[in-house]
Amino acid sequence: MSAKGAAAKGAPTLAARVLELVASGQASSRAELAALLGAAPSTISLTV
């Protein structure tokens, strides 16, 4: 599997977690999402 395929495979999981955190009120900013998910803020920005 290519690196691009691996990234695309993981994207829905990250997007789902972002949605869960925002919907539940646990996070309301990209910085909070990045801290909670252990991801770079730039990665979060690509997801939202």
PDB file of C-alpha atoms in Angstrom:
ATOM      1  CA  MET A   1       0.000   0.000   0.000  1.00  0.00           C
ATOM      2  CA  SER A   2       1.326   3.428  -0.892  1.00  0.00           C
ATOM      3  CA  ALA A   3       1.823   6.146   1.695  1.00  0.00           C
ATOM      4  CA  LYS A   4      -1.021   8.060   0.090  1.00  0.00           C
ATOM      5  CA  GLY A   5      -3.320   5.038   0.436  1.00  0.00           C
ATOM      6  CA  ALA A   6      -2.369   4.616   4.084  1.00  0.00           C
ATOM      7  CA  ALA A   7      -3.135   8.268   4.814  1.00  0.00           C
ATOM      8  CA  ALA A   8      -6.486   8.079   3.076  1.00  0.00           C
ATOM      9  CA  LYS A   9      -7.363   4.919   4.991  1.00  0.00           C
ATOM     10  CA  GLY A  10      -6.773   6.661   8.350  1.00  0.00           C
ATOM     11  CA  ALA A  11      -8.570   9.886   7.448  1.00  0.00           C
ATOM     12  CA  PRO A  12     -12.160   8.765   8.153  1.00  0.00           C
ATOM     13  CA  THR A  13     -11.168   7.604  11.620  1.00  0.00           C
ATOM     14  CA  LEU A  14      -9.641  10.977  12.463  1.00  0.00           C
ATOM     15  CA  ALA A  15     -12.614  12.796  10.953  1.00  0.00           C
ATOM     16  CA  ALA A  16     -15.004  10.677  13.002  1.00  0.00           C
ATOM     17  CA  ARG A  17     -13.091  11.433  16.211  1.00  0.00           C
ATOM     18  CA  VAL A  18     -13.080  15.160  15.401  1.00  0.00           C
ATOM     19  CA  LEU A  19     -16.833  15.062  14.876  1.00  0.00           C
ATOM     20  CA  GLU A  20     -17.370  13.160  18.140  1.00  0.00           C
ATOM     21  CA  LEU A  21     -15.289  15.630  20.156  1.00  0.00           C
ATOM     22  CA  VAL A  22     -16.978  18.696  18.674  1.00  0.00           C
ATOM     23  CA  ALA A  23     -20.493  17.242  18.936  1.00  0.00           C
ATOM     24  CA  SER A  24     -19.960  16.276  22.582  1.00  0.00           C
ATOM     25  CA  GLY A  25     -18.592  19.715  23.474  1.00  0.00           C
ATOM     26  CA  GLN A  26     -15.196  18.349  24.519  1.00  0.00           C
ATOM     27  CA  ALA A  27     -13.407  20.505  21.937  1.00  0.00           C
ATOM     28  CA  SER A  28     -14.336  23.747  20.235  1.00  0.00           C
ATOM     29  CA  SER A  29     -11.100  24.782  18.533  1.00  0.00           C
ATOM     30  CA  ARG A  30      -8.446  23.255  16.314  1.00  0.00           C
ATOM     31  CA  ALA A  31      -5.917  23.671  19.121  1.00  0.00           C
ATOM     32  CA  GLU A  32      -8.127  21.713  21.536  1.00  0.00           C
ATOM     33  CA  LEU A  33      -8.695  19.007  18.922  1.00  0.00           C
ATOM     34  CA  ALA A  34      -4.960  18.744  18.266  1.00  0.00           C
ATOM     35  CA  ALA A  35      -4.206  18.405  21.978  1.00  0.00           C
ATOM     36  CA  LEU A  36      -6.921  15.806  22.574  1.00  0.00           C
ATOM     37  CA  LEU A  37      -6.086  13.726  19.506  1.00  0.00           C
ATOM     38  CA  GLY A  38      -2.308  14.029  19.705  1.00  0.00           C
ATOM     39  CA  ALA A  39      -2.188  15.288  16.136  1.00  0.00           C
ATOM     40  CA  ALA A  40      -0.495  18.296  14.608  1.00  0.00           C
ATOM     41  CA  PRO A  41      -2.730  21.344  14.252  1.00  0.00           C
ATOM     42  CA  SER A  42      -2.070  21.273  10.502  1.00  0.00           C
ATOM     43  CA  THR A  43      -3.477  17.735  10.365  1.00  0.00           C
ATOM     44  CA  ILE A  44      -6.590  18.863  12.202  1.00  0.00           C
ATOM     45  CA  SER A  45      -6.960  21.790   9.790  1.00  0.00           C
ATOM     46  CA  LEU A  46      -7.001  19.364   6.870  1.00  0.00           C
ATOM     47  CA  THR A  47      -9.733  17.360   8.580  1.00  0.00           C
ATOM     48  CA  VAL A  48     -12.154  20.181   9.434  1.00  0.00           C
TER      49      VAL A  48
END
